[in-house]
Amino acid sequence: MRILLVEDEPNLGAAIERTLKHYKYIVDWVKNGNDAWSYLENNWTQYTLAIFDWLVPGLSGIELLKKLRAKNNSLPVLMLTAKDRMEDKVTGLDAGADDYLIKPFGMAELLARLRALQRRSPQIQPQHLELGNLSLDYGSQTVHHLRSQGERQKVLLTNKEFQLLEYFMKRPNQIVTSEQIRNQLWEINAESFSNVVAAQVRLLRRKLEAVSCSNLIETLRGLGYRFNLDQ
């Protein structure tokens, strides 16, 4: 899942980004509202959730939220602010915020609020994703290979491998390009080498082959990749 984080406090932003990445979220962190709107308006990628700080340079969190809702964009938004008056909460919720978290807060509460937004959003995936003989569990962030005897073998994946497998499992038998994968699974400002997608696909293939899941990811020269259920 991909999150747009709009927060201008360096220490807080870095802490939130670090926590979210630990839980396998993909995070685009920007420090002002104008950059955030550029990300949203250009549709470079599809966000699952957004976290807006109320007071950021350029467009404020509230102004950003109002512009988003004026476009009929229903992206779930968690508003962060030090404003704790009831009138401020009402202003934020009336502007279109889905939830409101007052600073200072603990990361455990932030994660719980995001999980609640995920459950309420019709666009978010369920707790499990199962396809063929693979089972992906979002709660425990684990993947299992389901053997014919009913046994479950855990597949040890890195965060990026987990995200890549999820991307493929949501698009069975579809051709996806390296650019599509890179745009969706890597942060917009991330420094990545030209064959980063190919390298990650190779690593994921090896992990799957180690649990007898061979030939699931097909390379189509000049086109991209396809996750084959029939293999």
XYZ file of C-alpha atoms in Angstrom:
231
model
C 0.000 0.000 0.000
C 1.200 3.487 -0.844
C 0.884 6.556 1.398
C 1.413 10.240 0.661
C 2.871 11.878 3.779
C 2.780 15.694 3.979
C 4.801 16.810 7.014
C 7.337 19.640 7.301
C 8.820 18.737 10.700
C 12.001 16.798 9.771
C 12.224 14.630 12.895
C 8.533 13.740 12.972
C 8.380 13.137 9.230
C 11.422 10.869 9.351
C 9.973 8.922 12.303
C 6.631 8.408 10.547
C 8.327 7.411 7.289
C 10.584 4.928 9.089
C 7.667 3.366 10.963
C 5.456 3.050 7.894
C 8.226 1.503 5.812
C 8.854 -1.023 8.575
C 5.244 -2.144 8.149
C 5.717 -2.448 4.375
C 3.949 0.740 3.331
C 5.449 2.606 0.375
C 5.843 6.242 1.431
C 6.194 9.434 -0.611
C 7.151 12.110 1.924
C 6.855 15.770 0.923
C 7.371 18.811 3.122
C 4.933 21.304 1.583
C 1.416 21.314 0.237
C 2.316 22.509 -3.246
C 4.514 19.461 -3.874
C 1.800 17.231 -2.438
C -0.776 18.644 -4.842
C 1.604 18.124 -7.751
C 1.927 14.448 -6.789
C -1.836 14.052 -6.538
C -2.760 16.110 -9.593
C -0.326 14.416 -11.968
C -1.496 10.936 -10.989
C 2.038 9.590 -11.086
C 0.916 6.804 -8.826
C -2.132 5.530 -7.004
C -2.235 6.276 -3.298
C -4.090 4.133 -0.792
C -4.005 6.618 2.102
C -2.719 10.122 2.834
C -1.460 11.853 5.984
C -1.665 15.664 5.927
C -0.167 17.950 8.542
C -2.434 20.975 9.031
C 0.319 23.624 9.022
C 2.769 23.070 6.181
C 4.335 25.600 3.778
C 2.560 26.374 0.515
C -0.916 24.877 0.526
C -1.899 24.082 4.098
C -3.224 20.652 4.952
C -6.761 22.039 5.060
C -6.390 23.801 1.688
C -4.926 20.634 0.195
C -7.823 18.608 1.577
C -10.423 21.009 0.194
C -8.849 20.916 -3.276
C -8.766 17.130 -3.159
C -12.440 16.848 -2.216
C -13.426 19.491 -4.799
C -12.065 17.067 -7.405
C -14.336 14.355 -5.941
C -11.264 12.429 -4.858
C -12.214 10.086 -2.011
C -8.656 9.246 -0.943
C -8.770 8.495 2.838
C -6.940 11.293 4.693
C -5.658 11.367 8.261
C -5.088 14.942 9.460
C -2.210 15.662 11.871
C -2.233 18.844 13.936
C -1.342 20.449 17.234
C -4.725 22.216 17.162
C -6.798 20.541 19.862
C -9.830 22.834 20.135
C -13.179 21.332 19.249
C -13.743 24.055 16.625
C -10.515 23.029 14.871
C -11.525 19.379 14.831
C -14.865 20.319 13.317
C -13.111 22.458 10.690
C -10.841 19.586 9.723
C -13.624 17.013 9.534
C -15.921 19.378 7.633
C -13.144 20.008 5.107
C -13.158 16.287 4.322
C -10.692 14.649 6.720
C -11.519 11.032 7.511
C -9.751 11.119 10.874
C -7.907 13.585 13.079
C -4.807 12.914 15.212
C -3.476 15.485 17.685
C 0.250 15.980 18.262
C 2.099 14.627 20.111
C 1.041 11.062 19.405
C 2.532 7.595 19.535
C 3.329 5.587 16.425
C 1.162 2.729 17.678
C -1.861 5.042 17.650
C -0.964 6.347 14.178
C -0.814 2.794 12.829
C -4.119 1.927 14.501
C -5.800 4.972 12.925
C -4.464 3.973 9.497
C -5.716 0.408 9.922
C -9.140 1.783 10.842
C -9.158 3.929 7.686
C -8.195 0.884 5.635
C -11.107 -1.113 7.043
C -13.552 1.675 6.241
C -12.309 2.274 2.708
C -13.928 0.127 -0.014
C -10.715 0.354 -2.044
C -8.535 -1.420 0.506
C -7.729 -5.104 0.291
C -8.898 -7.612 2.941
C -6.626 -9.077 5.599
C -5.505 -11.927 3.338
C -4.707 -12.247 -0.340
C -4.719 -15.802 -1.686
C -3.925 -16.828 -5.223
C -3.056 -20.299 -6.424
C -0.974 -21.897 -3.696
C 0.298 -18.617 -2.234
C -1.224 -16.851 0.755
C -0.266 -13.293 1.692
C -1.203 -12.089 5.179
C -1.270 -8.311 5.685
C -1.674 -8.490 9.451
C 1.492 -10.499 10.100
C 3.226 -9.312 6.900
C 4.010 -12.906 5.946
C 3.688 -15.107 2.871
C 3.054 -18.856 2.900
C 3.226 -21.525 0.248
C 0.304 -23.958 0.630
C 1.501 -27.489 -0.085
C -0.703 -30.231 -1.484
C -0.723 -32.044 1.873
C -2.229 -28.969 3.525
C 1.069 -27.855 5.031
C 2.003 -24.171 5.106
C 5.595 -23.223 4.317
C 6.662 -19.701 5.180
C 8.370 -17.699 2.427
C 10.900 -15.265 3.879
C 10.719 -12.014 1.893
C 12.151 -8.531 2.286
C 9.766 -5.563 2.340
C 10.294 -4.845 -1.356
C 9.885 -8.512 -2.323
C 6.633 -8.633 -0.331
C 5.368 -5.523 -2.137
C 6.411 -6.914 -5.516
C 4.683 -10.255 -4.918
C 1.527 -8.434 -3.783
C 1.617 -6.325 -6.961
C 1.854 -9.433 -9.146
C -0.801 -11.358 -7.189
C -3.275 -8.522 -7.697
C -2.696 -8.672 -11.465
C -2.713 -12.370 -12.388
C -2.046 -13.159 -16.043
C -1.671 -9.454 -16.875
C 1.354 -7.982 -18.626
C 2.942 -5.235 -16.519
C 5.919 -3.122 -17.533
C 9.025 -2.314 -15.522
C 7.954 1.337 -15.527
C 4.543 0.502 -14.066
C 6.169 -1.525 -11.302
C 8.780 1.131 -10.553
C 6.178 3.915 -10.447
C 3.991 1.991 -8.032
C 6.525 0.302 -5.745
C 9.319 2.847 -5.426
C 9.059 6.267 -3.827
C 8.949 9.093 -6.368
C 12.190 10.666 -5.108
C 13.967 7.359 -4.511
C 17.335 6.902 -6.154
C 17.223 3.669 -8.110
C 19.425 2.140 -10.773
C 18.041 1.414 -14.217
C 17.537 -2.328 -13.735
C 16.240 -2.171 -10.159
C 12.960 -3.879 -11.126
C 14.713 -6.714 -12.970
C 17.013 -7.235 -9.989
C 14.087 -7.434 -7.547
C 12.196 -9.813 -9.828
C 15.233 -12.123 -9.911
C 15.475 -12.106 -6.126
C 11.753 -12.818 -5.736
C 11.937 -15.652 -8.266
C 14.716 -17.312 -6.267
C 12.681 -17.136 -3.057
C 9.646 -18.655 -4.807
C 11.703 -21.362 -6.484
C 13.113 -22.317 -3.074
C 9.583 -23.344 -2.012
C 8.846 -25.150 -5.300
C 6.978 -22.229 -6.911
C 8.823 -22.133 -10.205
C 7.959 -20.255 -13.403
C 5.303 -18.075 -11.759
C 6.847 -14.823 -13.000
C 7.361 -14.805 -16.762
C 9.640 -12.295 -18.476
C 8.272 -11.060 -21.798
C 11.115 -9.404 -23.682
C 10.270 -5.887 -24.773
C 6.960 -5.975 -22.875
C 7.490 -6.638 -19.189
C 6.377 -9.383 -16.824
C 3.384 -11.646 -16.272
C 2.354 -13.577 -13.169
C 1.137 -16.906 -14.496
C -1.432 -18.803 -12.469
C -1.302 -21.778 -14.813
C 2.310 -22.636 -14.071
